[in-house]
Coordinates of C-alpha atoms in Angstrom, one line a residue:
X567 CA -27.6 -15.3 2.3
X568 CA -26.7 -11.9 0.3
X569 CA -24.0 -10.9 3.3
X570 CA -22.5 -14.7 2.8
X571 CA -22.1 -14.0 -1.0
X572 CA -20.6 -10.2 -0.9
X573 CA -18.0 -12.2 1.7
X574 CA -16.8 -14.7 -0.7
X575 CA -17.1 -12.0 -3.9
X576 CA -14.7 -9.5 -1.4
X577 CA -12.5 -12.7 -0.8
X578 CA -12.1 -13.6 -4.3
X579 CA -10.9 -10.0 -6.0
X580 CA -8.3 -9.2 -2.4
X581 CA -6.3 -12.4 -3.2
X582 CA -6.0 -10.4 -6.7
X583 CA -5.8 -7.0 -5.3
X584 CA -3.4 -7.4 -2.6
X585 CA -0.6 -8.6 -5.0
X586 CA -0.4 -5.0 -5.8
X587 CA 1.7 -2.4 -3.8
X588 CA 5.7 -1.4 -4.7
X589 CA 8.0 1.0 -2.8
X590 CA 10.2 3.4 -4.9
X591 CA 13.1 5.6 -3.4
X592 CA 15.1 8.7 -4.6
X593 CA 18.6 7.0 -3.7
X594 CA 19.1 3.8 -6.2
X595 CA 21.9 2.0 -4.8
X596 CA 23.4 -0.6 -6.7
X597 CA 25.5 -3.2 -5.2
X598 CA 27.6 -5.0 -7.5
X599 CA 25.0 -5.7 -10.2
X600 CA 25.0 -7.9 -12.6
X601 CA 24.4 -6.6 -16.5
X602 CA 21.1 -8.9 -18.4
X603 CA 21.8 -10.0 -22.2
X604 CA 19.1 -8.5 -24.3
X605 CA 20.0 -9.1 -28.0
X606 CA 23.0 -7.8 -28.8
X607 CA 23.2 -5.6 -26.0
X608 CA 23.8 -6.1 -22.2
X609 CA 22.1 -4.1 -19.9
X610 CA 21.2 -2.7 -16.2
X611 CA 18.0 -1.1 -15.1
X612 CA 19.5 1.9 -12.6
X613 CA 15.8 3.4 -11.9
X614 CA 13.1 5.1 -13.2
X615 CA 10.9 7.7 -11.5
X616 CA 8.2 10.5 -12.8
X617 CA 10.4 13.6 -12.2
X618 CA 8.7 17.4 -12.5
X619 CA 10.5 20.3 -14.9
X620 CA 12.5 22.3 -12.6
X621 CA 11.3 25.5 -11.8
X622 CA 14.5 27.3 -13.5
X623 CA 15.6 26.4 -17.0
X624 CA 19.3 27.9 -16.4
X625 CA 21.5 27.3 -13.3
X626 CA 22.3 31.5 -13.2
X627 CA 18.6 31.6 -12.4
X628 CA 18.9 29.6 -8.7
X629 CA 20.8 30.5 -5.9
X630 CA 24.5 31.0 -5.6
X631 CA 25.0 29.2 -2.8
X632 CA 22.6 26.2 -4.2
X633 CA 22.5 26.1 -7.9
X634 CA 20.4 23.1 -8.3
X635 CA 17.3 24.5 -6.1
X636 CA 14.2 24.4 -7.5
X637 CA 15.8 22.2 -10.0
X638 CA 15.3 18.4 -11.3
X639 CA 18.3 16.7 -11.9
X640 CA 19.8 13.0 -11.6
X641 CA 23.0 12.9 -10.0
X642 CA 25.9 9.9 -10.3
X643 CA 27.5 9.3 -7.3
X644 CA 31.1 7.2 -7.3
X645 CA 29.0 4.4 -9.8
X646 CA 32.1 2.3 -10.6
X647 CA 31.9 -0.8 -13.5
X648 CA 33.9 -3.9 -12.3
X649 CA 34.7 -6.2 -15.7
X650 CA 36.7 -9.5 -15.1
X651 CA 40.0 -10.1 -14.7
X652 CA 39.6 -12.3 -17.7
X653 CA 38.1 -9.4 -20.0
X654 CA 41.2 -6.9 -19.0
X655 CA 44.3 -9.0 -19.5
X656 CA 42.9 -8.9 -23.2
X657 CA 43.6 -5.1 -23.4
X658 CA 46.9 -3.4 -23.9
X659 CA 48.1 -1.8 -21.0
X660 CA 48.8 1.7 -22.8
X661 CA 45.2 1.5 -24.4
X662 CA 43.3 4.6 -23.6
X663 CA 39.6 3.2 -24.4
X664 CA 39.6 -0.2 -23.5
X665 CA 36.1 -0.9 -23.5
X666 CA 32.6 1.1 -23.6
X667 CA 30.1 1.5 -20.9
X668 CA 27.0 3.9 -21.6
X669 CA 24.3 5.4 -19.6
X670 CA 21.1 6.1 -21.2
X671 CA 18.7 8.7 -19.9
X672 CA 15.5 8.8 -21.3
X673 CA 11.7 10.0 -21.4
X674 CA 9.1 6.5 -21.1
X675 CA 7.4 8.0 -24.3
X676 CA 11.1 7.9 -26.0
X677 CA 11.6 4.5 -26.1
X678 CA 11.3 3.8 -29.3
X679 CA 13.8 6.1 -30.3
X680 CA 16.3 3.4 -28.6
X681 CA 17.6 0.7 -30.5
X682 CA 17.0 -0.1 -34.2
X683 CA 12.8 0.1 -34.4
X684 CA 13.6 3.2 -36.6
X685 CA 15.8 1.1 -39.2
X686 CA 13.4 -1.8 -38.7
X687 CA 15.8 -4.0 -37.1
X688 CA 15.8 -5.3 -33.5
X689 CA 19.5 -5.1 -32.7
X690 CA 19.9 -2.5 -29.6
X691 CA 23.5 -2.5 -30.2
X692 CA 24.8 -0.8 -34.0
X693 CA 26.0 -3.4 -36.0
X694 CA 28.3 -3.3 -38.6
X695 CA 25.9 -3.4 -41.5
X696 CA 24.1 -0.7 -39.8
X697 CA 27.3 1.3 -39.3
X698 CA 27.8 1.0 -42.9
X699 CA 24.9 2.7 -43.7
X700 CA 25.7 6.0 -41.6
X701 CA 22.7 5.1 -38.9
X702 CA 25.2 4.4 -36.1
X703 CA 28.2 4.4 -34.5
X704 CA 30.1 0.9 -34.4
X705 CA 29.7 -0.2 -30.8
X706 CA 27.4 2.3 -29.6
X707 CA 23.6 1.8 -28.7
X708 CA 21.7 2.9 -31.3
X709 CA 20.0 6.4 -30.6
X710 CA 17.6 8.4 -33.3
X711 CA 18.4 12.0 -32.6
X712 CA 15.8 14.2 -33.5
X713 CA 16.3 17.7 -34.8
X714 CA 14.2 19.4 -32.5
X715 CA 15.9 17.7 -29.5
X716 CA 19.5 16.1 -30.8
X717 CA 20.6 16.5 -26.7
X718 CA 18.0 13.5 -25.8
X719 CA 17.9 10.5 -24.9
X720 CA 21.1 11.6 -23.0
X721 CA 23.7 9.6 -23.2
X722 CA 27.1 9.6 -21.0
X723 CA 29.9 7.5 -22.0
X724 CA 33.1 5.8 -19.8
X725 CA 35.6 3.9 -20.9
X726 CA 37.7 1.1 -19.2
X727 CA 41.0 2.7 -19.5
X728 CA 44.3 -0.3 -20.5
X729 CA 44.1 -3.4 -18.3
X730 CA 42.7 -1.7 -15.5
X731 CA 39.7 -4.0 -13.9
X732 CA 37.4 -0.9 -12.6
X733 CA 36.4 2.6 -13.8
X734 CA 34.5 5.2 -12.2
X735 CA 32.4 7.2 -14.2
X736 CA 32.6 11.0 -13.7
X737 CA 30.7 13.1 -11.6
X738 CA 27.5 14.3 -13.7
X739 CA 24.5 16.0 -12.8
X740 CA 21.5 16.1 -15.4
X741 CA 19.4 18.4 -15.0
X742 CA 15.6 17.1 -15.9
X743 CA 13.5 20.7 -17.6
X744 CA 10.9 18.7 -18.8
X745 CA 8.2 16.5 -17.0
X746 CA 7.9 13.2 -17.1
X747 CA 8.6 9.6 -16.2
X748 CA 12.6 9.0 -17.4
X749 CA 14.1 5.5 -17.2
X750 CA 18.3 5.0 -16.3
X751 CA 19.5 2.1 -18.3
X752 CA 23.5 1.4 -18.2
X753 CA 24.5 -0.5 -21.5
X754 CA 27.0 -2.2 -23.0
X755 CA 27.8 -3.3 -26.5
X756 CA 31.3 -5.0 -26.3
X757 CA 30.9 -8.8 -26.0
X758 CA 34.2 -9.0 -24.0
X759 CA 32.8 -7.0 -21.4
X760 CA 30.5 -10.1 -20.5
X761 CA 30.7 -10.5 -16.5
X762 CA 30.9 -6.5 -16.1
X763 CA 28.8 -5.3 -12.6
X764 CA 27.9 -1.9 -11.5
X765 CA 27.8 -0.4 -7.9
X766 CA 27.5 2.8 -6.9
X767 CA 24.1 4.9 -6.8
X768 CA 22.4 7.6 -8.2
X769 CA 20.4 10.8 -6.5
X770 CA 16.8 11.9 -8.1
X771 CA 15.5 14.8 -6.9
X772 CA 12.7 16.8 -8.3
X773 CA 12.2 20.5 -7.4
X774 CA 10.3 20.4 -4.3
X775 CA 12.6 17.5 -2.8
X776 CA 14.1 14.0 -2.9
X777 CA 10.5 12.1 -3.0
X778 CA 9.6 10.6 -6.3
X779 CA 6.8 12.6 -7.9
X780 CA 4.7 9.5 -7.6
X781 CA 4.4 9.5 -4.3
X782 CA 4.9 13.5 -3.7
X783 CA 1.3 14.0 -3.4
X784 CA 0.9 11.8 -0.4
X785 CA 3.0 13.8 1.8
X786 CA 0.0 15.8 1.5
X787 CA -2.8 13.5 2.5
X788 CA -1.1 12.0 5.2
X789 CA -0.9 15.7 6.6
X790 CA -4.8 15.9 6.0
X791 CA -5.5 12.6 7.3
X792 CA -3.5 13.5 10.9
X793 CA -5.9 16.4 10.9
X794 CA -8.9 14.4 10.2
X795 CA -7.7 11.8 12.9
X796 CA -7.1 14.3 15.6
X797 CA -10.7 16.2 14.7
X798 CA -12.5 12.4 15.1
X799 CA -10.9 11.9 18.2
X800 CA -11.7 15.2 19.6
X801 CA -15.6 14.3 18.8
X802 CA -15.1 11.0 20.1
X803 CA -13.4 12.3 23.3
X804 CA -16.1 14.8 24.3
X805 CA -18.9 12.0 23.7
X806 CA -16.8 9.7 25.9
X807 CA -16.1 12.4 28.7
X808 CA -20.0 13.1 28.7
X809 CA -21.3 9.7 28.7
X810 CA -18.5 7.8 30.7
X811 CA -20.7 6.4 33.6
X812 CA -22.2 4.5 30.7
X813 CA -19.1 3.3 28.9
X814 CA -19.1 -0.1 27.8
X815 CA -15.8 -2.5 26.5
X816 CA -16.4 -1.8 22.9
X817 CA -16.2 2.1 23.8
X818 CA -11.9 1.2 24.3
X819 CA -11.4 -0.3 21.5
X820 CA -12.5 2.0 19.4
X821 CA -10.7 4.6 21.3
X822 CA -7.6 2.6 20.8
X823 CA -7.7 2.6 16.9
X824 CA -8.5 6.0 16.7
X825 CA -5.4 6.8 18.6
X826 CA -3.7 4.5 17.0
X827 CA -4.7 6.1 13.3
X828 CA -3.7 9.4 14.9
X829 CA 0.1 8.2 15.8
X830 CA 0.3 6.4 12.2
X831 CA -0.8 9.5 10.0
X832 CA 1.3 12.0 12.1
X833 CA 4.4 9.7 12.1
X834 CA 3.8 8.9 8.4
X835 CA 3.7 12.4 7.6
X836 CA 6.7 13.2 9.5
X837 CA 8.6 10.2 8.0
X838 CA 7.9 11.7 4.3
X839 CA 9.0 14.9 5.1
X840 CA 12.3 13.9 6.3
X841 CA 12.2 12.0 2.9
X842 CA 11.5 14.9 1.0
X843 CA 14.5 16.9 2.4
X844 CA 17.5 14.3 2.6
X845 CA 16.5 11.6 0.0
X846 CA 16.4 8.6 2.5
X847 CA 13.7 7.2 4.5
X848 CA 14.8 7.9 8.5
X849 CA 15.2 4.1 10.2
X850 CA 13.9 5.1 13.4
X851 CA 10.6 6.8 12.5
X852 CA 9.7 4.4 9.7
X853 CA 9.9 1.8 11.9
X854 CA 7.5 3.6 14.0
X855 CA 5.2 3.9 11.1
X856 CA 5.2 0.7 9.7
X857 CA 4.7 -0.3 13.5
X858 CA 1.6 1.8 13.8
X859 CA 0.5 1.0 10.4
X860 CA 0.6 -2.9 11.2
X861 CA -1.0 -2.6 14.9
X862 CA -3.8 -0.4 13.7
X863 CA -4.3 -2.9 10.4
X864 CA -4.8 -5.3 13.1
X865 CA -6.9 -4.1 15.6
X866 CA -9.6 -2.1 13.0
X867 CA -9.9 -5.9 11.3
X868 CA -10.7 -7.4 15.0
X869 CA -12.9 -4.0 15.7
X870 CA -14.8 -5.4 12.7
X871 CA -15.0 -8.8 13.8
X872 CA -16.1 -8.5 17.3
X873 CA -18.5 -5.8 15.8
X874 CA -19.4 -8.1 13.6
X875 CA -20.1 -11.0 16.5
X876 CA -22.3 -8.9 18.5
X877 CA -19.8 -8.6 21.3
X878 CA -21.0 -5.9 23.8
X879 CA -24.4 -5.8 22.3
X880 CA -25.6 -9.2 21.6
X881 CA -23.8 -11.0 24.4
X882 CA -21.4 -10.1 26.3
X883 CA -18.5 -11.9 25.9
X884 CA -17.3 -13.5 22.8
X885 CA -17.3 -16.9 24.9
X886 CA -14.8 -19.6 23.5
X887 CA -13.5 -18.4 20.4
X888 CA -11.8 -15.6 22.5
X889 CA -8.5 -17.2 21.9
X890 CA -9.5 -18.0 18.2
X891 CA -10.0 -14.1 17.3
X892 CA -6.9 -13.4 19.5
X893 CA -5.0 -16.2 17.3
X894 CA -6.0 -14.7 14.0
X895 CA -4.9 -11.1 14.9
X896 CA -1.0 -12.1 16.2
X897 CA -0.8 -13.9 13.1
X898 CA -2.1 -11.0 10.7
X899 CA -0.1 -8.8 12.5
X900 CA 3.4 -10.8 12.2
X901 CA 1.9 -11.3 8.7
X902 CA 1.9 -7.1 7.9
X903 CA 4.8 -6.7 10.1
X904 CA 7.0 -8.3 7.3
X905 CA 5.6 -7.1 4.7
X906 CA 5.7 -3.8 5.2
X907 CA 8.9 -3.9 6.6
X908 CA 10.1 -5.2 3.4
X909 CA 8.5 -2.8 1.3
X910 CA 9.3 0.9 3.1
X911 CA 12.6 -0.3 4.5
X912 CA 14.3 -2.0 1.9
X913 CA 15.8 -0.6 -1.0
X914 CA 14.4 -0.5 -4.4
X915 CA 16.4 -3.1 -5.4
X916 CA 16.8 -5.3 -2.7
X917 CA 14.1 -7.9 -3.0
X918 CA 12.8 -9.2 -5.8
X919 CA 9.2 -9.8 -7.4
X920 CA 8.7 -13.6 -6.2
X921 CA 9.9 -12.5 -2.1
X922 CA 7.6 -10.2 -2.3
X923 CA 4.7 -12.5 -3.4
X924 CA 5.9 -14.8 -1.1
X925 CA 4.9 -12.0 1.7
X926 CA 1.7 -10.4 0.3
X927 CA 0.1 -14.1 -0.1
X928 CA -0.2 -15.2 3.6
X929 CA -1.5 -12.0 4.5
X930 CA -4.1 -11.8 1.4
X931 CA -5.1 -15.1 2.8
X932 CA -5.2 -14.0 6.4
X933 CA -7.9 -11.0 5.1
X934 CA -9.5 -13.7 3.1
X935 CA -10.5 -15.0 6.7
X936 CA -11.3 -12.3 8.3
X937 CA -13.8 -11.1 5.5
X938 CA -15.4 -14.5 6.0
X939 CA -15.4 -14.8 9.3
X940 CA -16.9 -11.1 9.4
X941 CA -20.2 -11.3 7.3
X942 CA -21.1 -15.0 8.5
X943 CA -20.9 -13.5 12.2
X944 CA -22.9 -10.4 11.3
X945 CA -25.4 -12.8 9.3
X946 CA -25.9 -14.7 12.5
X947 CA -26.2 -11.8 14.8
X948 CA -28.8 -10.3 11.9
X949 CA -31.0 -13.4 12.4
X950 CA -30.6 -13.2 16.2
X951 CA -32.0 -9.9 16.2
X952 CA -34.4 -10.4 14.2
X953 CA -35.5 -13.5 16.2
X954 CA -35.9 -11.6 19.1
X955 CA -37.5 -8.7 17.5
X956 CA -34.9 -6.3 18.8
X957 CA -36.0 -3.2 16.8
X958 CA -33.6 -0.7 17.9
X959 CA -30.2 -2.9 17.8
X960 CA -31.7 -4.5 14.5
X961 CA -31.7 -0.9 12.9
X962 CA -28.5 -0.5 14.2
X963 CA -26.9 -3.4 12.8
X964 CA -28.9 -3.1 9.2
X965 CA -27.1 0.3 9.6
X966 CA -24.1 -1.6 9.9
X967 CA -24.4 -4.0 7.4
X968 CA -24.9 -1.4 5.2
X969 CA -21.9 0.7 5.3
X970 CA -19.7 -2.6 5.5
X971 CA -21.7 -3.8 2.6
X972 CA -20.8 -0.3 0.5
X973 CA -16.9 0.0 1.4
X974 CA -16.9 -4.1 0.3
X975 CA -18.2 -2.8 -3.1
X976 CA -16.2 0.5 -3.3
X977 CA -13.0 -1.8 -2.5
X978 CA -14.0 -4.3 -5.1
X979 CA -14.6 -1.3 -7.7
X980 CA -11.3 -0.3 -6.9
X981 CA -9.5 -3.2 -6.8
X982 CA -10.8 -3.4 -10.2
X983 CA -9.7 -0.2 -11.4
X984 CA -6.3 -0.7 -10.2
X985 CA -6.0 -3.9 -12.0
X986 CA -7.0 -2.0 -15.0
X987 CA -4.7 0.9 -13.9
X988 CA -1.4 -1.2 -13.5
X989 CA -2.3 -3.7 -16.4
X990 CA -2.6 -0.8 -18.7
X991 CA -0.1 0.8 -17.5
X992 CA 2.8 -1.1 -17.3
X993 CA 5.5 1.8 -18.0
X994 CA 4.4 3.5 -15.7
X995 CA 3.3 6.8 -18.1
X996 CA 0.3 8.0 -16.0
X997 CA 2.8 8.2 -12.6
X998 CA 0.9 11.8 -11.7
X999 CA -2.2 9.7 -10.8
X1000 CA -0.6 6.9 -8.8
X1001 CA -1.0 8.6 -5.4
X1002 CA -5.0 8.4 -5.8
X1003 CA -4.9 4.7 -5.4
X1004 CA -3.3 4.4 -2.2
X1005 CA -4.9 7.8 -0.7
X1006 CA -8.4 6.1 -1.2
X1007 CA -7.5 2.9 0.8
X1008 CA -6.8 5.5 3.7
X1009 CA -10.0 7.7 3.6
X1010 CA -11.9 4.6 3.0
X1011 CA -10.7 3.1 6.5
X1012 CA -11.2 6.4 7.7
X1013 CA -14.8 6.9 6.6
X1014 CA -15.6 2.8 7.9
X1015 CA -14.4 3.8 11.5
X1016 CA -16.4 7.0 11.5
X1017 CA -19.3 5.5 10.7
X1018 CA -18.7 2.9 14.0
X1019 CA -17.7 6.0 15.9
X1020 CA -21.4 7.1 14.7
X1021 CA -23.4 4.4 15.4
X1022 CA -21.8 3.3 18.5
X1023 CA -21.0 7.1 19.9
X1024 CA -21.4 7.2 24.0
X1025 CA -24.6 7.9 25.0
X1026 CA -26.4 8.6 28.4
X1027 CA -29.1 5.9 26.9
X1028 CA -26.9 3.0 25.9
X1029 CA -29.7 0.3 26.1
X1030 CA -29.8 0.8 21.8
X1031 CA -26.4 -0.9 22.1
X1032 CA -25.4 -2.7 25.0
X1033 CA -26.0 -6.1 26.3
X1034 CA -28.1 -5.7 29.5
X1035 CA -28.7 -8.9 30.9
X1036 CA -31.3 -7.6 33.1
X1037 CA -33.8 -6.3 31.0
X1038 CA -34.1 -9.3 29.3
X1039 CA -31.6 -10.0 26.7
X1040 CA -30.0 -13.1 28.7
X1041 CA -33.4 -14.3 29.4
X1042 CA -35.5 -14.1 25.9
X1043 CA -32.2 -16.0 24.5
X1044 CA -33.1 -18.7 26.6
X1045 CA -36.6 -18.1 26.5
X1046 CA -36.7 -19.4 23.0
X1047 CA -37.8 -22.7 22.2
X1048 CA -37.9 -24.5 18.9
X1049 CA -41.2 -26.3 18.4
X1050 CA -42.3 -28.8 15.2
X1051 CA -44.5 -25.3 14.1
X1052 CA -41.6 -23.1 14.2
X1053 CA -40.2 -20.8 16.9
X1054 CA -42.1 -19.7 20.0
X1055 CA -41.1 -17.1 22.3
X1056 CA -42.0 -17.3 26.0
X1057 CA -44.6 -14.5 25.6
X1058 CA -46.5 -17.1 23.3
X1059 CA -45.8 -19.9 26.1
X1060 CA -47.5 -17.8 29.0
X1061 CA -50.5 -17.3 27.0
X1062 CA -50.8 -20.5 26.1
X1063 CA -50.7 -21.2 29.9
X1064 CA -53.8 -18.5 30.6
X1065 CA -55.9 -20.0 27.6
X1066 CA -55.8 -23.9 28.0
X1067 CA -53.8 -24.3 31.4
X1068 CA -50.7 -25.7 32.3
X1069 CA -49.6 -29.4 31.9
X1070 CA -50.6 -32.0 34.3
X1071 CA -47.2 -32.4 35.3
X1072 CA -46.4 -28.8 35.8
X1073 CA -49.4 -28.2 38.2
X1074 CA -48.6 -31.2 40.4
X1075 CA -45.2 -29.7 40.6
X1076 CA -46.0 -26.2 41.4
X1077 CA -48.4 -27.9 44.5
X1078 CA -45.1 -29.5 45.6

């Protein structure tokens, strides 16, 4: 059946689709790093995030009392560089540079003016046949300065002083006037420094507050999704108040996630603008959101599933797989719990690529099922219906299937363009757009629940939805019997009876 295929097709690209999904923070923290050997170079990754221009080119032009308002800037706070105690008894206790640290700022579409592309060689570190030509500095990373621009890449430079073990670099603020996405890369060029580690952290800020400009927008839309949540539950609340002698089980539920989407938008928005105005995400209240986030995840899949089954409107109860469907949502929900506790309250830098993979498989898998389970059900409550020539929930349900069937093939659609987005985009360059892909995954649950709050609103006439037993839903599901010819339904029995009379058998019982 169509409905079967679209299920396994949805299954298919999420397994693929859910792999993709990072966190990204204003505060990098670095805790006793270690550097990575990259041809002659060794090297740290200290962040990267799209910053904005600041709104002010010259620090007279902010405010006295701030001078970095309205401003970009990356800030280094205490980052200290450890070497080994090996590496410093090498040096001479009265040397003043003792070994070279560098930290690289630069613009993504600047790379190439790092290392030795420019001189067609693929050292990162000068060497000294490239010193002797005048293209570098013995010892130094190899930078091509520009005229136009000889003040970037920007590069700050701290030297191990004598036999000391640590060095702290010295407090430096860069101020960012140009937009873009700019990459933090500590370097080192001195073999002997082999072993070196970094701790400390650095502050990005762009002019409008601490939240990386890739996810700025979506301070935004969560504020415009908490308004679109409390306007569909005010709707949904005066339908309910109208109709309530005539609410049925399904009615809750749907109240339930609606209230829950209200709670998670509201404390999501609240959670980013604390973000935006002290640079780290509150404990308290994103815990609240990643709660909301994980209980509503859960509930709008089983809403779907039960949906899905007919329950409330096919038959009343969903029988003996009750426990099964209850099994399959504490699971999903430990499942999302994790993982989104690892991805909005971790640091940047605390987990790496293969735990998080390790969390976003089980719960690609555990979506796998549900989109299975959830068109096979509706398939089977389709036929039902049609069976018993249901018109009005049949229509319903065709309604249904339709909208499931379109935000299946929007997802897939997108899914595939955020493959494309992500594979093509590997540096990150087109970081202004990166808040459209997960704003959509929000208004497209949104626009899938209104469209249940729609069909299944409260009404004073609930028979186009409901399971009433005694007007003969109960009693044409039993009424059906399966012949050699095909299906017959009682109405075809009882004239039968009229035209040609009832078994021998029968009679003699109805005269006992």
């Amino acid at each position: 059946m169509e409905i079967r295929s679209l299920g396994f097709w949805a299954i298919g690209v999420l397994l693929v689709g859910s792999l993709i999904g990072a966190t990204n923070g204003s505060i990098h923290s670095y805790n006793n790093e270690k550097f990575t050997v990259k041809f002659n170079a060794r090297f740290f990754h200290g962040g990267s995030e799209g910053l904005y221009a600041s709104k002010f080119q010259d620090l007279n032009s902010s405010s006295s009392d701030n001078p970095f308002k309205g401003k970009s800037f990356i800030r280094f706070d205490d980052v200290t560089f450890v070497r080994t105690k090996e590496s410093a008894s090498k040096q001479n206790a009265m040397q003043s540079t003792a070994g070279l640290v560098e930290a690289i700022i630069l613009e993504v579409k600047d790379r190439d003016r790092i290392g030795g592309i420019f001189l067609k060689s693929e050292a990162i570190c000068c060497t000294p046949e490239l010193a002797d030509t005048g293209s570098c500095s013995l010892g130094e990373v190899i930078i091509n300065r520009e005229s136009n621009d000889l003040e970037w890449p920007r590069q700050i430079k701290t030297f191990f002083k004598g036999n000391k073990t640590e060095v702290t670099m010295s407090p430096e603020t860069v101020v960012i006037n140009k937009t873009g996405m700019y990459y933090l890369y500590f370097m080192i060029c001195d073999p002997e420094l082999d072993g070196t580690r970094i701790r400390g952290r650095t502050v990005w800020k762009n002019p409008d507050g601490y939240l990386p400009g890739k996810v700025a927008p979506l301070m935004k839309v969560f504020g415009f999704m908490s308004l679109a949540y409390v306007l569909l539950g005010l709707v949904w609340f005066v339908r309910f108040v109208q109709s309530w002698k005539d609410i049925i089980q399904l009615h809750y539920h749907i109240t339930l996630v609606i209230a829950l989407g209200m709670c998670e938008m509201a404390v999501r928005y609240f959670e980013y603008v604390n973000f935006n105005s002290t640079g780290m995400r509150p404990m308290d209240v994103t815990l609240w959101a990643v709660t909301f986030s994980s209980i509503k995840k859960t509930l709008s899949r089983l809403l779907l599933l039960v949906v899905s089954m007919g329950y409330g409107v096919v038959k009343p109860t969903l029988g003996g797989i009750t426990s099964r469907v209850l099994l399959l949502g504490v699971i999903y929900f430990v499942a999302t719990e994790a993982l989104e506790l690892v991805e909005h309250l971790g640091n940047i830098n605390d987990f790496s690529g293969k735990t998080m993979i390790v969390l976003v498989i089980p719960v690609a898998l555990l979506d796998a099922c549900f989109i299975l389970w959830i068109f096979s059900s509706l398939a089977r409550t389709l036929e039902k219906l049609q069976i018993k020539r249901n018109m009005a929930k049949l229509e319903l349900y065709r309604n249904f299937t339709n909208a499931l069937a379109i935000s299946v093939l929007l997802s897939i659609a997108w899914i595939g363009f955020e493959l494309y987005f992500n594979g093509t985009d590997p540096l990150i360059e087109l970081w202004r757009m990166a808040w459209i892909i997960p704003a959509f995954w929000n208004i497209l649950s949104y626009g899938l629940l209104a469209v249940i709050c729609i069909l299944w609103a409260p009404s004073n006439n609930p028979t186009r939805y409901s399971y009433l037993a005694e007007t003969g839903d109960e009693f044409e599901e039993e009424g059906i019997s399966l012949t050699g010819s095909g299906i017959k339904s009682t109405e075809d029995v009882e004239r039968n009876e009229l035209l040609f009379g009832l078994p021998d058998d029968v009679e003699e019982g109805k005269r006992e």
